[in-house]
GROMACS .gro file of N, CA, C and O in nm:
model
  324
    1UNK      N    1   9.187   3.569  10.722
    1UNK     CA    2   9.182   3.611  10.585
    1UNK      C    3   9.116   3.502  10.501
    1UNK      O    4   9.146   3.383  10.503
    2UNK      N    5   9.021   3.562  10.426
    2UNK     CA    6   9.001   3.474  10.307
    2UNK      C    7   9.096   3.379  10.257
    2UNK      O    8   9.207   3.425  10.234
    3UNK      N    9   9.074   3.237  10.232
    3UNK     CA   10   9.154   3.139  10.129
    3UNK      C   11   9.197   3.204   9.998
    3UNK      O   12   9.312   3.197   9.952
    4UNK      N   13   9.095   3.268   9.943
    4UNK     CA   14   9.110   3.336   9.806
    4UNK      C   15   9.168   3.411   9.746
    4UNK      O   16   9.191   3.412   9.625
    5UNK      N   17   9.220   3.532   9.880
    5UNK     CA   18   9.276   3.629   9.865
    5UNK      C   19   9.386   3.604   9.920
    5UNK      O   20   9.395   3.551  10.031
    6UNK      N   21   9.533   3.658   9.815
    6UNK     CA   22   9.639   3.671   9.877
    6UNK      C   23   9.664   3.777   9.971
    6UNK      O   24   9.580   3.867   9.971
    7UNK      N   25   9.784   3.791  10.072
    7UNK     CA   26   9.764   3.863  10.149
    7UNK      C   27   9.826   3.974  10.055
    7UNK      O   28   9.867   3.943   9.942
    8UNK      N   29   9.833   4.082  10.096
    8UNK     CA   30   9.901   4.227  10.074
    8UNK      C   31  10.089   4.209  10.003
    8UNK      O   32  10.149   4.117  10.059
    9UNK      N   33  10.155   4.268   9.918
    9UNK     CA   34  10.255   4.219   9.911
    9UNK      C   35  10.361   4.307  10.013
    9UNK      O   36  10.328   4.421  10.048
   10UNK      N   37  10.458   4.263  10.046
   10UNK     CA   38  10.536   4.356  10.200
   10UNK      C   39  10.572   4.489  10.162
   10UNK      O   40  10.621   4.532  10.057
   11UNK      N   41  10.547   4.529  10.240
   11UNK     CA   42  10.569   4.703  10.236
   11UNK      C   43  10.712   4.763  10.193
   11UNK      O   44  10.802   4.716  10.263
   12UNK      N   45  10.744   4.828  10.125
   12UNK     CA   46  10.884   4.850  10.016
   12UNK      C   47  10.836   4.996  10.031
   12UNK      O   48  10.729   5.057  10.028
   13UNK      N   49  11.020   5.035  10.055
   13UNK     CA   50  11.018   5.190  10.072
   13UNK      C   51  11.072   5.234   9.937
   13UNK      O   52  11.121   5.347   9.923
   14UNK      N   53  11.062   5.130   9.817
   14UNK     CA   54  11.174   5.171   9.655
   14UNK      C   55  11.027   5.278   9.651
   14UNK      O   56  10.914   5.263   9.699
   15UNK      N   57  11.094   5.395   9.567
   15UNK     CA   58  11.054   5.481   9.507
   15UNK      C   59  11.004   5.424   9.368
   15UNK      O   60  11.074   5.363   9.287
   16UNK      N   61  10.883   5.452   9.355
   16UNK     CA   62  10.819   5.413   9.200
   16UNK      C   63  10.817   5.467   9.098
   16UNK      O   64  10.821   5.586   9.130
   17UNK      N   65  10.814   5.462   8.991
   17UNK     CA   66  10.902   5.509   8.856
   17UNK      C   67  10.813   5.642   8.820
   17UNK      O   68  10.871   5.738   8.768
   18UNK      N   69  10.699   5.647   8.843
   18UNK     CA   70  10.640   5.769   8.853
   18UNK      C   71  10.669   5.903   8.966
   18UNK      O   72  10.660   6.024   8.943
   19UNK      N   73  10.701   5.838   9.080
   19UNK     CA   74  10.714   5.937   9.182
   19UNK      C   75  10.870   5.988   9.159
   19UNK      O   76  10.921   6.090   9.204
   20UNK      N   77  10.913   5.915   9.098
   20UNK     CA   78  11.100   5.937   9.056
   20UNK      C   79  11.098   6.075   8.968
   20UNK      O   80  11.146   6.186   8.993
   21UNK      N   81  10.999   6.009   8.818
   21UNK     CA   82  10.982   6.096   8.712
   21UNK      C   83  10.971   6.233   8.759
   21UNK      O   84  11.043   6.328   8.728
   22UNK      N   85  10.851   6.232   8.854
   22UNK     CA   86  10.783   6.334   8.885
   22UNK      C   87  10.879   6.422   8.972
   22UNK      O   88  10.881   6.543   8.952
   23UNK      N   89  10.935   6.383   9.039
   23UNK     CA   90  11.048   6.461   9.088
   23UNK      C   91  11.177   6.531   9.061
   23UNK      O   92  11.253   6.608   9.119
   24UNK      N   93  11.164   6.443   8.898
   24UNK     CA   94  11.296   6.503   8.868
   24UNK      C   95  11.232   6.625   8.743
   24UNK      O   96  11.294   6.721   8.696
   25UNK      N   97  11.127   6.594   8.721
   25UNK     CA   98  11.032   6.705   8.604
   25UNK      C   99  11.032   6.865   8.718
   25UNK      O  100  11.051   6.978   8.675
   26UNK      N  101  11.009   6.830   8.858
   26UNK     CA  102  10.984   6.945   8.939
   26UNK      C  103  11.168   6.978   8.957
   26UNK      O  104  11.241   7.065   9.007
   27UNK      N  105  11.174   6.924   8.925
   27UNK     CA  106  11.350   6.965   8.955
   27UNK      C  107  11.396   7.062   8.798
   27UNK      O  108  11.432   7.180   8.788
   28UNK      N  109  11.384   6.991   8.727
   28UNK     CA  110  11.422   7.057   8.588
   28UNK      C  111  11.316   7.199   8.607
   28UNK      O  112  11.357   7.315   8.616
   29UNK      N  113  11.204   7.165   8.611
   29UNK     CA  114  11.143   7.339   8.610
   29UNK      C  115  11.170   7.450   8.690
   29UNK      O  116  11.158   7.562   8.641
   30UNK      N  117  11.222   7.426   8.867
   30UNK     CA  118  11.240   7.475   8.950
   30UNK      C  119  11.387   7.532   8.883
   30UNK      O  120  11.415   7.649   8.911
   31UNK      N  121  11.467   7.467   8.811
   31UNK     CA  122  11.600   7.513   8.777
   31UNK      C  123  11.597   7.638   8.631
   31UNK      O  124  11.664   7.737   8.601
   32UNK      N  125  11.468   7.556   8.566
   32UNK     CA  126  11.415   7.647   8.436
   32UNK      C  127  11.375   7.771   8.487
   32UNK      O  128  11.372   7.870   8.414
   33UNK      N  129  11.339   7.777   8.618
   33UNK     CA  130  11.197   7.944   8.651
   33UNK      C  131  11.342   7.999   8.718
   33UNK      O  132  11.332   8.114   8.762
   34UNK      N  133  11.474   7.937   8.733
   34UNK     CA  134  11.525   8.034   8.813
   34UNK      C  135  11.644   8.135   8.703
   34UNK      O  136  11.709   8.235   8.733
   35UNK      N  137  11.637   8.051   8.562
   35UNK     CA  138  11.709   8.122   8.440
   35UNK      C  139  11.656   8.233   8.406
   35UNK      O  140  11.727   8.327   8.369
   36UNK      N  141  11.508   8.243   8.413
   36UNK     CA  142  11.376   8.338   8.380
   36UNK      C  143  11.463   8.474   8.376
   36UNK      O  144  11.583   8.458   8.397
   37UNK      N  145  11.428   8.576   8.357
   37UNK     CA  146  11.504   8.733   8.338
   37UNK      C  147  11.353   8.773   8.455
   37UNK      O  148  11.233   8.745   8.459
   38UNK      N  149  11.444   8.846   8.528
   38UNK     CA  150  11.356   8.890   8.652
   38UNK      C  151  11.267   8.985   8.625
   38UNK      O  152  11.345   9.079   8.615
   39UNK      N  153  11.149   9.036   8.603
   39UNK     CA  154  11.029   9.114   8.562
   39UNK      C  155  11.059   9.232   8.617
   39UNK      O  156  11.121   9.219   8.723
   40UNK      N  157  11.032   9.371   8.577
   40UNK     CA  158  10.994   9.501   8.706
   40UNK      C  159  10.910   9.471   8.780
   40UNK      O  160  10.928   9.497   8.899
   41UNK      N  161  10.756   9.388   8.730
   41UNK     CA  162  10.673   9.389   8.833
   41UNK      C  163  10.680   9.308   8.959
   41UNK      O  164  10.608   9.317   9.058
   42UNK      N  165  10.780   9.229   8.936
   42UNK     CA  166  10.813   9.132   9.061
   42UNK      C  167  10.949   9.150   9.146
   42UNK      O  168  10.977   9.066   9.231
   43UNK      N  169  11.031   9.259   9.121
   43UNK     CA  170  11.098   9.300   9.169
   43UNK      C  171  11.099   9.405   9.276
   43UNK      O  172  11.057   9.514   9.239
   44UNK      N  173  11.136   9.395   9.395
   44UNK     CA  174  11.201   9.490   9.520
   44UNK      C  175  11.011   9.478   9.566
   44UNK      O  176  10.939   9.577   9.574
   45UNK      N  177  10.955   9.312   9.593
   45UNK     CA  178  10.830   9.366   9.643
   45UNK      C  179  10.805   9.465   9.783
   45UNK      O  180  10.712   9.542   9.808
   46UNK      N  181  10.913   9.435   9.851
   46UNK     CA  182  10.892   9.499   9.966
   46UNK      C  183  10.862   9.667   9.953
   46UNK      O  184  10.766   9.732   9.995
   47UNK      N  185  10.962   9.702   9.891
   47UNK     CA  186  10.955   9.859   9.877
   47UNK      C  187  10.859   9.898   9.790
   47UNK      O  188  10.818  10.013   9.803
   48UNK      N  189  10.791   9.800   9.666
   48UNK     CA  190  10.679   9.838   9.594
   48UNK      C  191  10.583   9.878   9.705
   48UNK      O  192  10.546   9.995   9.717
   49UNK      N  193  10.546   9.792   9.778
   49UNK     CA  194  10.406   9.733   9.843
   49UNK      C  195  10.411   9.882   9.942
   49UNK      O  196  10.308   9.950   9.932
   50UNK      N  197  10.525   9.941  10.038
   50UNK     CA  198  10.476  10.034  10.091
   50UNK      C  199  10.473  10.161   9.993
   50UNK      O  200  10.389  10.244  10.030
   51UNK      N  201  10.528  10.189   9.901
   51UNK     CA  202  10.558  10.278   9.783
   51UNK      C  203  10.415  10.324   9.769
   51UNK      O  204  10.383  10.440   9.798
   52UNK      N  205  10.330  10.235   9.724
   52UNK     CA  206  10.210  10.168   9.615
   52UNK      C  207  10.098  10.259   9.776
   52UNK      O  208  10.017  10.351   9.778
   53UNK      N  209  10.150  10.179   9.871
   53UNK     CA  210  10.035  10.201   9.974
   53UNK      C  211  10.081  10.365  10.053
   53UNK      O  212   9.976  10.410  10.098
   54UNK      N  213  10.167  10.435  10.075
   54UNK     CA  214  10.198  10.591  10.034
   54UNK      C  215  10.104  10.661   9.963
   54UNK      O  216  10.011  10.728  10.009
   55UNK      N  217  10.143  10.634   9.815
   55UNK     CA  218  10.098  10.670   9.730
   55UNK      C  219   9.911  10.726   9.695
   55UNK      O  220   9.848  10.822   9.652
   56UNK      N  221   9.886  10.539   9.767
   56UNK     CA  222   9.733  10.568   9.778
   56UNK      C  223   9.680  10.650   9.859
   56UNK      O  224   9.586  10.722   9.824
   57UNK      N  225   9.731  10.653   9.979
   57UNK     CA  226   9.699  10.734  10.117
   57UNK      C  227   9.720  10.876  10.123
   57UNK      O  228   9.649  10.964  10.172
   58UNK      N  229   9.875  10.886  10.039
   58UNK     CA  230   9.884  11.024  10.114
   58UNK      C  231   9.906  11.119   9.988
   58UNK      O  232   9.937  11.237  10.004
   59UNK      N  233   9.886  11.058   9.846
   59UNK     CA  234   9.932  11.092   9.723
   59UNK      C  235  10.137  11.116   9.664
   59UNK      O  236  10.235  11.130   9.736
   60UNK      N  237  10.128  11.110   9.526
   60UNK     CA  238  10.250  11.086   9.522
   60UNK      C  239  10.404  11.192   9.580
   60UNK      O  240  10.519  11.162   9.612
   61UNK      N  241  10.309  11.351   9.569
   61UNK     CA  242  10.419  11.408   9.615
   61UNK      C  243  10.451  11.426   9.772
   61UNK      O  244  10.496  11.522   9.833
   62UNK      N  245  10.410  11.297   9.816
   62UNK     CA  246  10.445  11.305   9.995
   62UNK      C  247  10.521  11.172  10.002
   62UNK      O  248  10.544  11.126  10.114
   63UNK      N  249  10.560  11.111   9.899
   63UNK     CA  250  10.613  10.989   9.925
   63UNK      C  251  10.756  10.999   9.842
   63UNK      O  252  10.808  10.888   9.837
   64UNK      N  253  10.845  11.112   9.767
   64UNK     CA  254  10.940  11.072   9.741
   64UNK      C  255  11.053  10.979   9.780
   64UNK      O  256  11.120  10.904   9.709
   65UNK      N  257  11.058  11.012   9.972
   65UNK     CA  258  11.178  10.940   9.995
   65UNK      C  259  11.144  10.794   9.947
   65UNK      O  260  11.233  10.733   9.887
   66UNK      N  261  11.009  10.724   9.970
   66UNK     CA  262  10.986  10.550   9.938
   66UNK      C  263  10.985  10.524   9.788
   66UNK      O  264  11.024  10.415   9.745
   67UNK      N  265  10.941  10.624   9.703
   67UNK     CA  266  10.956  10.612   9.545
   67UNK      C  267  11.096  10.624   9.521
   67UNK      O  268  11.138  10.562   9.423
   68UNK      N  269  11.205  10.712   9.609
   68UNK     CA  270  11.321  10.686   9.555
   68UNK      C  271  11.395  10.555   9.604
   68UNK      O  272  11.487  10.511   9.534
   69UNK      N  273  11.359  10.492   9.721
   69UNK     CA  274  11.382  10.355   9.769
   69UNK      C  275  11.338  10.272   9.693
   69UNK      O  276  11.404  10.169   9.680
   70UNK      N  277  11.232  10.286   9.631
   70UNK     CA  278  11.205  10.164   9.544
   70UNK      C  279  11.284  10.191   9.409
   70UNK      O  280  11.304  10.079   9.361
   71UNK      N  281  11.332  10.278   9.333
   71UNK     CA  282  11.391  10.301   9.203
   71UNK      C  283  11.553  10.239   9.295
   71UNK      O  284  11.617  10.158   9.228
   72UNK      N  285  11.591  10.261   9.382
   72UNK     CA  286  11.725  10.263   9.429
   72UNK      C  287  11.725  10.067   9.462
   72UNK      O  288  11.826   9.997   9.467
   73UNK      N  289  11.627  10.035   9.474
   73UNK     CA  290  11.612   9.887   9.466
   73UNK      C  291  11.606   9.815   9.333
   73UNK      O  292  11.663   9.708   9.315
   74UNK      N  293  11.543   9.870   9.251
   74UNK     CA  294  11.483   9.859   9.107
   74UNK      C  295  11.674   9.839   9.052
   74UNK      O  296  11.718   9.727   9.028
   75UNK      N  297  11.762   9.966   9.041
   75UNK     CA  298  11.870   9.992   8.992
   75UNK      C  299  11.958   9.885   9.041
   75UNK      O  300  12.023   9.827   8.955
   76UNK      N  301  11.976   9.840   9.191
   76UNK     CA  302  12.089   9.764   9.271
   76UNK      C  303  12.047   9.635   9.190
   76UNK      O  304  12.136   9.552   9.172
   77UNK      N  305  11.887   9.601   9.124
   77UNK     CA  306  11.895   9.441   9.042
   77UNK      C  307  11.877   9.475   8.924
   77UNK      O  308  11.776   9.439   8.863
   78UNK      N  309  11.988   9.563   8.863
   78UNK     CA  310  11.978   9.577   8.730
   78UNK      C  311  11.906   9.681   8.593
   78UNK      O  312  11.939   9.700   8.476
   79UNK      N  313  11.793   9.731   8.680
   79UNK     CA  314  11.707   9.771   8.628
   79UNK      C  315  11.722   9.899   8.592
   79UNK      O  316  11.738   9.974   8.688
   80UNK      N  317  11.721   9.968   8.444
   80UNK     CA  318  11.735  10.087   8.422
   80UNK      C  319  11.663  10.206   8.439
   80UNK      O  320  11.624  10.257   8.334
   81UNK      N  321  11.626  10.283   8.579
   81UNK     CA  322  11.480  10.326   8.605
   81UNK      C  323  11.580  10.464   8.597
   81UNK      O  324  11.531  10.576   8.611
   0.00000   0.00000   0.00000
């Protein structure tokens, strides 16, 4: 090594005041998005997604039983359908 240059200072596993911050900011929001009031559009995706894809394929009056699975999902989280 160079005379000039000090060497490296020893390797430290302390957490740095930024990576601390930053973790506890993702903590507070992760706790904030879970107070949120749950949307219709993001609710019961499963039963949307085949509902939606029914619908396209075979039109709506061949798909009651999955449109009533998805309202019967919609209702069990609250939702006044």
């Amino acid at each position: 090594m160079h005379p000039l240059v000090s060497p490296p200072p020893p390797f430290s596993l302390k957490m740095s005041t930024v990576s601390a911050a930053s973790l506890e900011s993702a903590h507070v929001a992760e706790s904030t998005e879970q107070k949120k009031p749950l949307k219709p559009c993001c609710a019961c995706p499963d039963t949307k997604k085949v509902r939606d894809a029914c619908i396209i394929e075979k039109g709506e009056e061949h798909c009651s039983d999955l449109i009533d699975a998805h309202k019967d999902c919609m209702r069990a989280l609250g939702f006044k359908i």
